[in-house]
Amino acid sequence: MVRPSLLIFLTTLIIPAGSLFAVPANQDFVAAGIDSLAAVSVKDLNSVDFPNMIVSPVDGRFGESLRDRLAANLLKKGITAYLSPTEGSNQGKFLLQSTINDYSLRYVGTGGGVFRQGKVVREFAILSQSRLLADDGKLVSTMEARSLVVSDTLTFDQARRVRGEDSFYAPALPPTTFQRLVEPGIIAGITGVLVYLFFASR
């Protein structure tokens, strides 16, 4: 009979082991990428030069998420960030305007052979640009366009599990090794046999 204390010990081993193999869903993977983009975008800003800043709304699918993460990363750098103009004077507050120019999430097949299943590279890419305006509306600076690509490698089973219901979060899976190498051979073989039988029966 297994002692209760042993069961508890085995459970504590199984739970952490399972967490080691946890793979973030595509939605969480993209969110982490946007957070990284926001951190890179404000990296060079100095709290002494820009102590107060209004973060302007950002258009597009991930605009709200990018705006929130920009504000959070500004706060980390000691810059007071506002998500909307204050009721009082906006004097001394810079305006950060950002745009998202492009983004994509895709699966790319990698590795594999005739007798070995390959894997899937999950890749999220996003391109944005920002500019700073003074409180009087004059352009202070145009920040360099930021292009960020984050990727990881998954098994085919993991790639299937992390796909979301939204079409963006469910990119097409690359063809498996069987589909790329074995299936065409089988189809060609069957076609050849059918053609042979057709002419042999005449």
mmCIF file with all atom_site columns, C-alpha atoms in Angstrom:
data_model
loop_
_atom_site.group_PDB
_atom_site.id
_atom_site.type_symbol
_atom_site.label_atom_id
_atom_site.label_alt_id
_atom_site.label_comp_id
_atom_site.label_asym_id
_atom_site.label_entity_id
_atom_site.label_seq_id
_atom_site.pdbx_PDB_ins_code
_atom_site.Cartn_x
_atom_site.Cartn_y
_atom_site.Cartn_z
_atom_site.occupancy
_atom_site.B_iso_or_equiv
_atom_site.pdbx_formal_charge
_atom_site.auth_seq_id
_atom_site.auth_comp_id
_atom_site.auth_asym_id
_atom_site.auth_atom_id
_atom_site.pdbx_PDB_model_num
ATOM 1   C CA . MET A 1 1   ? 0.000   0.000  0.000   1.00 0.00 ? 1   MET A CA 1
ATOM 2   C CA . VAL A 1 2   ? 1.364   3.395  -0.970  1.00 0.00 ? 2   VAL A CA 1
ATOM 3   C CA . ARG A 1 3   ? 1.689   5.770  1.935   1.00 0.00 ? 3   ARG A CA 1
ATOM 4   C CA . PRO A 1 4   ? -0.120  9.162  1.686   1.00 0.00 ? 4   PRO A CA 1
ATOM 5   C CA . SER A 1 5   ? 3.169   10.981 2.252   1.00 0.00 ? 5   SER A CA 1
ATOM 6   C CA . LEU A 1 6   ? 4.662   9.209  -0.781  1.00 0.00 ? 6   LEU A CA 1
ATOM 7   C CA . LEU A 1 7   ? 1.651   10.188 -2.909  1.00 0.00 ? 7   LEU A CA 1
ATOM 8   C CA . ILE A 1 8   ? 2.072   13.834 -1.920  1.00 0.00 ? 8   ILE A CA 1
ATOM 9   C CA . PHE A 1 9   ? 5.782   13.658 -2.784  1.00 0.00 ? 9   PHE A CA 1
ATOM 10  C CA . LEU A 1 10  ? 5.091   12.140 -6.207  1.00 0.00 ? 10  LEU A CA 1
ATOM 11  C CA . THR A 1 11  ? 2.417   14.772 -6.898  1.00 0.00 ? 11  THR A CA 1
ATOM 12  C CA . THR A 1 12  ? 4.841   17.579 -6.115  1.00 0.00 ? 12  THR A CA 1
ATOM 13  C CA . LEU A 1 13  ? 7.249   16.087 -8.658  1.00 0.00 ? 13  LEU A CA 1
ATOM 14  C CA . ILE A 1 14  ? 4.649   15.629 -11.389 1.00 0.00 ? 14  ILE A CA 1
ATOM 15  C CA . ILE A 1 15  ? 3.189   19.170 -11.253 1.00 0.00 ? 15  ILE A CA 1
ATOM 16  C CA . PRO A 1 16  ? 6.511   21.031 -11.758 1.00 0.00 ? 16  PRO A CA 1
ATOM 17  C CA . ALA A 1 17  ? 7.531   18.557 -14.449 1.00 0.00 ? 17  ALA A CA 1
ATOM 18  C CA . GLY A 1 18  ? 4.300   19.289 -16.331 1.00 0.00 ? 18  GLY A CA 1
ATOM 19  C CA . SER A 1 19  ? 4.875   23.024 -16.061 1.00 0.00 ? 19  SER A CA 1
ATOM 20  C CA . LEU A 1 20  ? 8.293   22.639 -17.680 1.00 0.00 ? 20  LEU A CA 1
ATOM 21  C CA . PHE A 1 21  ? 6.584   21.460 -20.845 1.00 0.00 ? 21  PHE A CA 1
ATOM 22  C CA . ALA A 1 22  ? 3.917   24.189 -20.827 1.00 0.00 ? 22  ALA A CA 1
ATOM 23  C CA . VAL A 1 23  ? 3.887   26.226 -24.033 1.00 0.00 ? 23  VAL A CA 1
ATOM 24  C CA . PRO A 1 24  ? 2.196   29.647 -24.093 1.00 0.00 ? 24  PRO A CA 1
ATOM 25  C CA . ALA A 1 25  ? -0.865  29.940 -26.302 1.00 0.00 ? 25  ALA A CA 1
ATOM 26  C CA . ASN A 1 26  ? -0.478  32.008 -29.435 1.00 0.00 ? 26  ASN A CA 1
ATOM 27  C CA . GLN A 1 27  ? -2.389  34.887 -27.860 1.00 0.00 ? 27  GLN A CA 1
ATOM 28  C CA . ASP A 1 28  ? 0.014   35.003 -24.890 1.00 0.00 ? 28  ASP A CA 1
ATOM 29  C CA . PHE A 1 29  ? 2.993   34.610 -27.220 1.00 0.00 ? 29  PHE A CA 1
ATOM 30  C CA . VAL A 1 30  ? 1.889   37.656 -29.232 1.00 0.00 ? 30  VAL A CA 1
ATOM 31  C CA . ALA A 1 31  ? 1.211   39.663 -26.053 1.00 0.00 ? 31  ALA A CA 1
ATOM 32  C CA . ALA A 1 32  ? 4.772   38.985 -24.865 1.00 0.00 ? 32  ALA A CA 1
ATOM 33  C CA . GLY A 1 33  ? 6.066   40.150 -28.247 1.00 0.00 ? 33  GLY A CA 1
ATOM 34  C CA . ILE A 1 34  ? 4.145   43.427 -27.995 1.00 0.00 ? 34  ILE A CA 1
ATOM 35  C CA . ASP A 1 35  ? 5.529   43.981 -24.483 1.00 0.00 ? 35  ASP A CA 1
ATOM 36  C CA . SER A 1 36  ? 9.049   43.476 -25.842 1.00 0.00 ? 36  SER A CA 1
ATOM 37  C CA . LEU A 1 37  ? 8.348   45.949 -28.641 1.00 0.00 ? 37  LEU A CA 1
ATOM 38  C CA . ALA A 1 38  ? 7.149   48.556 -26.130 1.00 0.00 ? 38  ALA A CA 1
ATOM 39  C CA . ALA A 1 39  ? 10.283  48.083 -24.024 1.00 0.00 ? 39  ALA A CA 1
ATOM 40  C CA . VAL A 1 40  ? 12.519  48.550 -27.069 1.00 0.00 ? 40  VAL A CA 1
ATOM 41  C CA . SER A 1 41  ? 10.532  51.596 -28.225 1.00 0.00 ? 41  SER A CA 1
ATOM 42  C CA . VAL A 1 42  ? 11.088  53.545 -24.977 1.00 0.00 ? 42  VAL A CA 1
ATOM 43  C CA . LYS A 1 43  ? 14.584  52.237 -24.283 1.00 0.00 ? 43  LYS A CA 1
ATOM 44  C CA . ASP A 1 44  ? 16.375  55.461 -25.187 1.00 0.00 ? 44  ASP A CA 1
ATOM 45  C CA . LEU A 1 45  ? 13.986  57.873 -23.455 1.00 0.00 ? 45  LEU A CA 1
ATOM 46  C CA . ASN A 1 46  ? 15.355  59.612 -20.353 1.00 0.00 ? 46  ASN A CA 1
ATOM 47  C CA . SER A 1 47  ? 13.146  60.600 -17.410 1.00 0.00 ? 47  SER A CA 1
ATOM 48  C CA . VAL A 1 48  ? 15.183  63.791 -17.006 1.00 0.00 ? 48  VAL A CA 1
ATOM 49  C CA . ASP A 1 49  ? 14.472  64.906 -20.580 1.00 0.00 ? 49  ASP A CA 1
ATOM 50  C CA . PHE A 1 50  ? 10.885  63.629 -20.704 1.00 0.00 ? 50  PHE A CA 1
ATOM 51  C CA . PRO A 1 51  ? 9.494   63.583 -17.130 1.00 0.00 ? 51  PRO A CA 1
ATOM 52  C CA . ASN A 1 52  ? 5.804   63.645 -18.144 1.00 0.00 ? 52  ASN A CA 1
ATOM 53  C CA . MET A 1 53  ? 4.248   62.060 -21.190 1.00 0.00 ? 53  MET A CA 1
ATOM 54  C CA . ILE A 1 54  ? 0.804   61.493 -22.661 1.00 0.00 ? 54  ILE A CA 1
ATOM 55  C CA . VAL A 1 55  ? 0.538   58.227 -24.604 1.00 0.00 ? 55  VAL A CA 1
ATOM 56  C CA . SER A 1 56  ? -1.745  58.779 -27.578 1.00 0.00 ? 56  SER A CA 1
ATOM 57  C CA . PRO A 1 57  ? -4.200  56.058 -28.728 1.00 0.00 ? 57  PRO A CA 1
ATOM 58  C CA . VAL A 1 58  ? -2.768  53.649 -31.291 1.00 0.00 ? 58  VAL A CA 1
ATOM 59  C CA . ASP A 1 59  ? -4.912  52.456 -34.190 1.00 0.00 ? 59  ASP A CA 1
ATOM 60  C CA . GLY A 1 60  ? -5.153  48.850 -35.273 1.00 0.00 ? 60  GLY A CA 1
ATOM 61  C CA . ARG A 1 61  ? -5.793  45.414 -33.831 1.00 0.00 ? 61  ARG A CA 1
ATOM 62  C CA . PHE A 1 62  ? -2.996  45.571 -31.270 1.00 0.00 ? 62  PHE A CA 1
ATOM 63  C CA . GLY A 1 63  ? -3.113  49.341 -30.768 1.00 0.00 ? 63  GLY A CA 1
ATOM 64  C CA . GLU A 1 64  ? -4.678  49.292 -27.309 1.00 0.00 ? 64  GLU A CA 1
ATOM 65  C CA . SER A 1 65  ? -2.319  46.584 -26.108 1.00 0.00 ? 65  SER A CA 1
ATOM 66  C CA . LEU A 1 66  ? 0.744   48.448 -27.402 1.00 0.00 ? 66  LEU A CA 1
ATOM 67  C CA . ARG A 1 67  ? -0.461  51.676 -25.807 1.00 0.00 ? 67  ARG A CA 1
ATOM 68  C CA . ASP A 1 68  ? -0.892  50.029 -22.394 1.00 0.00 ? 68  ASP A CA 1
ATOM 69  C CA . ARG A 1 69  ? 2.532   48.389 -22.587 1.00 0.00 ? 69  ARG A CA 1
ATOM 70  C CA . LEU A 1 70  ? 4.184   51.663 -23.682 1.00 0.00 ? 70  LEU A CA 1
ATOM 71  C CA . ALA A 1 71  ? 2.707   53.395 -20.644 1.00 0.00 ? 71  ALA A CA 1
ATOM 72  C CA . ALA A 1 72  ? 3.826   50.581 -18.343 1.00 0.00 ? 72  ALA A CA 1
ATOM 73  C CA . ASN A 1 73  ? 7.384   50.659 -19.695 1.00 0.00 ? 73  ASN A CA 1
ATOM 74  C CA . LEU A 1 74  ? 7.532   54.460 -19.424 1.00 0.00 ? 74  LEU A CA 1
ATOM 75  C CA . LEU A 1 75  ? 6.613   54.157 -15.757 1.00 0.00 ? 75  LEU A CA 1
ATOM 76  C CA . LYS A 1 76  ? 9.432   51.645 -15.281 1.00 0.00 ? 76  LYS A CA 1
ATOM 77  C CA . LYS A 1 77  ? 11.855  54.261 -16.592 1.00 0.00 ? 77  LYS A CA 1
ATOM 78  C CA . GLY A 1 78  ? 10.573  56.853 -14.131 1.00 0.00 ? 78  GLY A CA 1
ATOM 79  C CA . ILE A 1 79  ? 8.515   58.772 -16.705 1.00 0.00 ? 79  ILE A CA 1
ATOM 80  C CA . THR A 1 80  ? 5.007   59.727 -15.580 1.00 0.00 ? 80  THR A CA 1
ATOM 81  C CA . ALA A 1 81  ? 2.672   58.384 -18.275 1.00 0.00 ? 81  ALA A CA 1
ATOM 82  C CA . TYR A 1 82  ? -0.905  59.469 -18.945 1.00 0.00 ? 82  TYR A CA 1
ATOM 83  C CA . LEU A 1 83  ? -3.337  57.568 -21.140 1.00 0.00 ? 83  LEU A CA 1
ATOM 84  C CA . SER A 1 84  ? -5.435  60.674 -21.784 1.00 0.00 ? 84  SER A CA 1
ATOM 85  C CA . PRO A 1 85  ? -5.031  64.447 -21.524 1.00 0.00 ? 85  PRO A CA 1
ATOM 86  C CA . THR A 1 86  ? -5.523  65.622 -17.951 1.00 0.00 ? 86  THR A CA 1
ATOM 87  C CA . GLU A 1 87  ? -8.327  67.934 -16.946 1.00 0.00 ? 87  GLU A CA 1
ATOM 88  C CA . GLY A 1 88  ? -5.821  70.649 -16.024 1.00 0.00 ? 88  GLY A CA 1
ATOM 89  C CA . SER A 1 89  ? -3.054  72.148 -18.121 1.00 0.00 ? 89  SER A CA 1
ATOM 90  C CA . ASN A 1 90  ? -0.986  69.883 -20.338 1.00 0.00 ? 90  ASN A CA 1
ATOM 91  C CA . GLN A 1 91  ? 1.934   72.242 -20.211 1.00 0.00 ? 91  GLN A CA 1
ATOM 92  C CA . GLY A 1 92  ? 5.251   70.431 -19.913 1.00 0.00 ? 92  GLY A CA 1
ATOM 93  C CA . LYS A 1 93  ? 3.770   67.101 -21.027 1.00 0.00 ? 93  LYS A CA 1
ATOM 94  C CA . PHE A 1 94  ? 5.136   65.501 -24.185 1.00 0.00 ? 94  PHE A CA 1
ATOM 95  C CA . LEU A 1 95  ? 2.862   63.504 -26.493 1.00 0.00 ? 95  LEU A CA 1
ATOM 96  C CA . LEU A 1 96  ? 3.972   60.060 -27.666 1.00 0.00 ? 96  LEU A CA 1
ATOM 97  C CA . GLN A 1 97  ? 2.259   59.071 -30.917 1.00 0.00 ? 97  GLN A CA 1
ATOM 98  C CA . SER A 1 98  ? 2.758   55.552 -32.288 1.00 0.00 ? 98  SER A CA 1
ATOM 99  C CA . THR A 1 99  ? 1.595   53.583 -35.313 1.00 0.00 ? 99  THR A CA 1
ATOM 100 C CA . ILE A 1 100 ? 1.634   49.872 -36.067 1.00 0.00 ? 100 ILE A CA 1
ATOM 101 C CA . ASN A 1 101 ? 2.660   49.477 -39.686 1.00 0.00 ? 101 ASN A CA 1
ATOM 102 C CA . ASP A 1 102 ? 2.582   45.706 -40.048 1.00 0.00 ? 102 ASP A CA 1
ATOM 103 C CA . TYR A 1 103 ? 2.291   42.471 -38.068 1.00 0.00 ? 103 TYR A CA 1
ATOM 104 C CA . SER A 1 104 ? 2.081   38.738 -38.725 1.00 0.00 ? 104 SER A CA 1
ATOM 105 C CA . LEU A 1 105 ? 1.987   35.369 -36.972 1.00 0.00 ? 105 LEU A CA 1
ATOM 106 C CA . ARG A 1 106 ? 3.067   32.296 -38.883 1.00 0.00 ? 106 ARG A CA 1
ATOM 107 C CA . TYR A 1 107 ? 4.231   28.694 -38.604 1.00 0.00 ? 107 TYR A CA 1
ATOM 108 C CA . VAL A 1 108 ? 7.284   27.547 -40.543 1.00 0.00 ? 108 VAL A CA 1
ATOM 109 C CA . GLY A 1 109 ? 8.372   23.919 -40.849 1.00 0.00 ? 109 GLY A CA 1
ATOM 110 C CA . THR A 1 110 ? 11.940  23.047 -39.950 1.00 0.00 ? 110 THR A CA 1
ATOM 111 C CA . GLY A 1 111 ? 14.069  19.909 -39.902 1.00 0.00 ? 111 GLY A CA 1
ATOM 112 C CA . GLY A 1 112 ? 12.642  16.491 -40.455 1.00 0.00 ? 112 GLY A CA 1
ATOM 113 C CA . GLY A 1 113 ? 13.412  13.772 -42.977 1.00 0.00 ? 113 GLY A CA 1
ATOM 114 C CA . VAL A 1 114 ? 11.944  10.637 -44.485 1.00 0.00 ? 114 VAL A CA 1
ATOM 115 C CA . PHE A 1 115 ? 11.954  8.803  -41.162 1.00 0.00 ? 115 PHE A CA 1
ATOM 116 C CA . ARG A 1 116 ? 12.055  11.760 -38.775 1.00 0.00 ? 116 ARG A CA 1
ATOM 117 C CA . GLN A 1 117 ? 9.276   14.232 -38.039 1.00 0.00 ? 117 GLN A CA 1
ATOM 118 C CA . GLY A 1 118 ? 10.296  17.880 -38.225 1.00 0.00 ? 118 GLY A CA 1
ATOM 119 C CA . LYS A 1 119 ? 9.218   20.724 -35.947 1.00 0.00 ? 119 LYS A CA 1
ATOM 120 C CA . VAL A 1 120 ? 7.419   24.039 -36.256 1.00 0.00 ? 120 VAL A CA 1
ATOM 121 C CA . VAL A 1 121 ? 8.969   27.482 -35.810 1.00 0.00 ? 121 VAL A CA 1
ATOM 122 C CA . ARG A 1 122 ? 6.371   29.893 -34.429 1.00 0.00 ? 122 ARG A CA 1
ATOM 123 C CA . GLU A 1 123 ? 7.165   33.464 -35.480 1.00 0.00 ? 123 GLU A CA 1
ATOM 124 C CA . PHE A 1 124 ? 5.498   36.756 -34.552 1.00 0.00 ? 124 PHE A CA 1
ATOM 125 C CA . ALA A 1 125 ? 6.703   39.909 -36.331 1.00 0.00 ? 125 ALA A CA 1
ATOM 126 C CA . ILE A 1 126 ? 5.540   43.480 -35.745 1.00 0.00 ? 126 ILE A CA 1
ATOM 127 C CA . LEU A 1 127 ? 6.694   46.828 -37.125 1.00 0.00 ? 127 LEU A CA 1
ATOM 128 C CA . SER A 1 128 ? 5.911   50.176 -35.491 1.00 0.00 ? 128 SER A CA 1
ATOM 129 C CA . GLN A 1 129 ? 7.089   53.760 -35.419 1.00 0.00 ? 129 GLN A CA 1
ATOM 130 C CA . SER A 1 130 ? 6.719   56.578 -32.883 1.00 0.00 ? 130 SER A CA 1
ATOM 131 C CA . ARG A 1 131 ? 7.241   60.309 -32.663 1.00 0.00 ? 131 ARG A CA 1
ATOM 132 C CA . LEU A 1 132 ? 7.364   62.841 -29.838 1.00 0.00 ? 132 LEU A CA 1
ATOM 133 C CA . LEU A 1 133 ? 5.500   66.128 -29.833 1.00 0.00 ? 133 LEU A CA 1
ATOM 134 C CA . ALA A 1 134 ? 5.971   69.024 -27.421 1.00 0.00 ? 134 ALA A CA 1
ATOM 135 C CA . ASP A 1 135 ? 3.035   70.487 -25.480 1.00 0.00 ? 135 ASP A CA 1
ATOM 136 C CA . ASP A 1 136 ? 2.629   73.143 -28.185 1.00 0.00 ? 136 ASP A CA 1
ATOM 137 C CA . GLY A 1 137 ? 2.298   70.486 -30.930 1.00 0.00 ? 137 GLY A CA 1
ATOM 138 C CA . LYS A 1 138 ? 5.754   70.948 -32.396 1.00 0.00 ? 138 LYS A CA 1
ATOM 139 C CA . LEU A 1 139 ? 7.645   67.838 -33.464 1.00 0.00 ? 139 LEU A CA 1
ATOM 140 C CA . VAL A 1 140 ? 10.452  67.025 -31.022 1.00 0.00 ? 140 VAL A CA 1
ATOM 141 C CA . SER A 1 141 ? 11.760  63.882 -32.710 1.00 0.00 ? 141 SER A CA 1
ATOM 142 C CA . THR A 1 142 ? 10.763  60.995 -34.929 1.00 0.00 ? 142 THR A CA 1
ATOM 143 C CA . MET A 1 143 ? 11.878  57.753 -33.363 1.00 0.00 ? 143 MET A CA 1
ATOM 144 C CA . GLU A 1 144 ? 13.455  55.054 -35.485 1.00 0.00 ? 144 GLU A CA 1
ATOM 145 C CA . ALA A 1 145 ? 11.048  52.447 -36.841 1.00 0.00 ? 145 ALA A CA 1
ATOM 146 C CA . ARG A 1 146 ? 11.114  49.355 -34.649 1.00 0.00 ? 146 ARG A CA 1
ATOM 147 C CA . SER A 1 147 ? 10.858  45.910 -36.163 1.00 0.00 ? 147 SER A CA 1
ATOM 148 C CA . LEU A 1 148 ? 10.584  43.054 -33.689 1.00 0.00 ? 148 LEU A CA 1
ATOM 149 C CA . VAL A 1 149 ? 10.552  39.327 -34.424 1.00 0.00 ? 149 VAL A CA 1
ATOM 150 C CA . VAL A 1 150 ? 10.083  36.754 -31.671 1.00 0.00 ? 150 VAL A CA 1
ATOM 151 C CA . SER A 1 151 ? 10.136  33.023 -32.331 1.00 0.00 ? 151 SER A CA 1
ATOM 152 C CA . ASP A 1 152 ? 10.303  29.642 -30.674 1.00 0.00 ? 152 ASP A CA 1
ATOM 153 C CA . THR A 1 153 ? 10.282  26.019 -31.804 1.00 0.00 ? 153 THR A CA 1
ATOM 154 C CA . LEU A 1 154 ? 7.371   23.653 -31.173 1.00 0.00 ? 154 LEU A CA 1
ATOM 155 C CA . THR A 1 155 ? 6.424   20.111 -32.008 1.00 0.00 ? 155 THR A CA 1
ATOM 156 C CA . PHE A 1 156 ? 3.507   19.654 -34.401 1.00 0.00 ? 156 PHE A CA 1
ATOM 157 C CA . ASP A 1 157 ? 1.278   18.581 -31.486 1.00 0.00 ? 157 ASP A CA 1
ATOM 158 C CA . GLN A 1 158 ? 2.203   21.698 -29.493 1.00 0.00 ? 158 GLN A CA 1
ATOM 159 C CA . ALA A 1 159 ? 1.617   23.921 -32.518 1.00 0.00 ? 159 ALA A CA 1
ATOM 160 C CA . ARG A 1 160 ? -1.885  22.475 -32.880 1.00 0.00 ? 160 ARG A CA 1
ATOM 161 C CA . ARG A 1 161 ? -2.711  22.877 -29.180 1.00 0.00 ? 161 ARG A CA 1
ATOM 162 C CA . VAL A 1 162 ? -1.682  26.541 -28.880 1.00 0.00 ? 162 VAL A CA 1
ATOM 163 C CA . ARG A 1 163 ? -3.750  27.735 -31.847 1.00 0.00 ? 163 ARG A CA 1
ATOM 164 C CA . GLY A 1 164 ? -6.661  30.007 -30.965 1.00 0.00 ? 164 GLY A CA 1
ATOM 165 C CA . GLU A 1 165 ? -10.193 30.248 -32.351 1.00 0.00 ? 165 GLU A CA 1
ATOM 166 C CA . ASP A 1 166 ? -9.451  33.579 -34.044 1.00 0.00 ? 166 ASP A CA 1
ATOM 167 C CA . SER A 1 167 ? -8.053  33.079 -37.550 1.00 0.00 ? 167 SER A CA 1
ATOM 168 C CA . PHE A 1 168 ? -5.042  35.278 -36.752 1.00 0.00 ? 168 PHE A CA 1
ATOM 169 C CA . TYR A 1 169 ? -4.096  33.060 -33.822 1.00 0.00 ? 169 TYR A CA 1
ATOM 170 C CA . ALA A 1 170 ? -4.584  29.902 -35.911 1.00 0.00 ? 170 ALA A CA 1
ATOM 171 C CA . PRO A 1 171 ? -1.960  30.112 -38.679 1.00 0.00 ? 171 PRO A CA 1
ATOM 172 C CA . ALA A 1 172 ? -1.794  27.250 -41.140 1.00 0.00 ? 172 ALA A CA 1
ATOM 173 C CA . LEU A 1 173 ? 0.347   24.343 -40.047 1.00 0.00 ? 173 LEU A CA 1
ATOM 174 C CA . PRO A 1 174 ? 3.245   23.527 -42.387 1.00 0.00 ? 174 PRO A CA 1
ATOM 175 C CA . PRO A 1 175 ? 3.003   20.174 -44.176 1.00 0.00 ? 175 PRO A CA 1
ATOM 176 C CA . THR A 1 176 ? 4.322   17.234 -42.186 1.00 0.00 ? 176 THR A CA 1
ATOM 177 C CA . THR A 1 177 ? 7.169   15.040 -43.398 1.00 0.00 ? 177 THR A CA 1
ATOM 178 C CA . PHE A 1 178 ? 4.600   12.449 -44.493 1.00 0.00 ? 178 PHE A CA 1
ATOM 179 C CA . GLN A 1 179 ? 2.681   15.044 -46.501 1.00 0.00 ? 179 GLN A CA 1
ATOM 180 C CA . ARG A 1 180 ? 5.831   16.439 -48.122 1.00 0.00 ? 180 ARG A CA 1
ATOM 181 C CA . LEU A 1 181 ? 7.737   13.255 -48.923 1.00 0.00 ? 181 LEU A CA 1
ATOM 182 C CA . VAL A 1 182 ? 5.655   10.100 -48.542 1.00 0.00 ? 182 VAL A CA 1
ATOM 183 C CA . GLU A 1 183 ? 2.191   11.184 -49.680 1.00 0.00 ? 183 GLU A CA 1
ATOM 184 C CA . PRO A 1 184 ? 3.303   12.422 -53.152 1.00 0.00 ? 184 PRO A CA 1
ATOM 185 C CA . GLY A 1 185 ? 5.130   9.116  -53.703 1.00 0.00 ? 185 GLY A CA 1
ATOM 186 C CA . ILE A 1 186 ? 2.046   7.096  -52.801 1.00 0.00 ? 186 ILE A CA 1
ATOM 187 C CA . ILE A 1 187 ? -0.153  9.189  -55.089 1.00 0.00 ? 187 ILE A CA 1
ATOM 188 C CA . ALA A 1 188 ? 2.334   8.878  -57.948 1.00 0.00 ? 188 ALA A CA 1
ATOM 189 C CA . GLY A 1 189 ? 2.551   5.107  -57.402 1.00 0.00 ? 189 GLY A CA 1
ATOM 190 C CA . ILE A 1 190 ? -1.225  4.626  -57.400 1.00 0.00 ? 190 ILE A CA 1
ATOM 191 C CA . THR A 1 191 ? -1.568  6.796  -60.503 1.00 0.00 ? 191 THR A CA 1
ATOM 192 C CA . GLY A 1 192 ? 1.088   4.742  -62.284 1.00 0.00 ? 192 GLY A CA 1
ATOM 193 C CA . VAL A 1 193 ? -0.631  1.477  -61.411 1.00 0.00 ? 193 VAL A CA 1
ATOM 194 C CA . LEU A 1 194 ? -4.006  2.769  -62.620 1.00 0.00 ? 194 LEU A CA 1
ATOM 195 C CA . VAL A 1 195 ? -2.497  3.954  -65.911 1.00 0.00 ? 195 VAL A CA 1
ATOM 196 C CA . TYR A 1 196 ? -0.778  0.584  -66.385 1.00 0.00 ? 196 TYR A CA 1
ATOM 197 C CA . LEU A 1 197 ? -3.999  -1.346 -65.693 1.00 0.00 ? 197 LEU A CA 1
ATOM 198 C CA . PHE A 1 198 ? -5.946  0.907  -68.054 1.00 0.00 ? 198 PHE A CA 1
ATOM 199 C CA . PHE A 1 199 ? -3.616  0.224  -70.986 1.00 0.00 ? 199 PHE A CA 1
ATOM 200 C CA . ALA A 1 200 ? -3.102  -3.477 -70.060 1.00 0.00 ? 200 ALA A CA 1
ATOM 201 C CA . SER A 1 201 ? -6.862  -4.112 -70.145 1.00 0.00 ? 201 SER A CA 1
ATOM 202 C CA . ARG A 1 202 ? -7.246  -2.710 -73.638 1.00 0.00 ? 202 ARG A CA 1
#
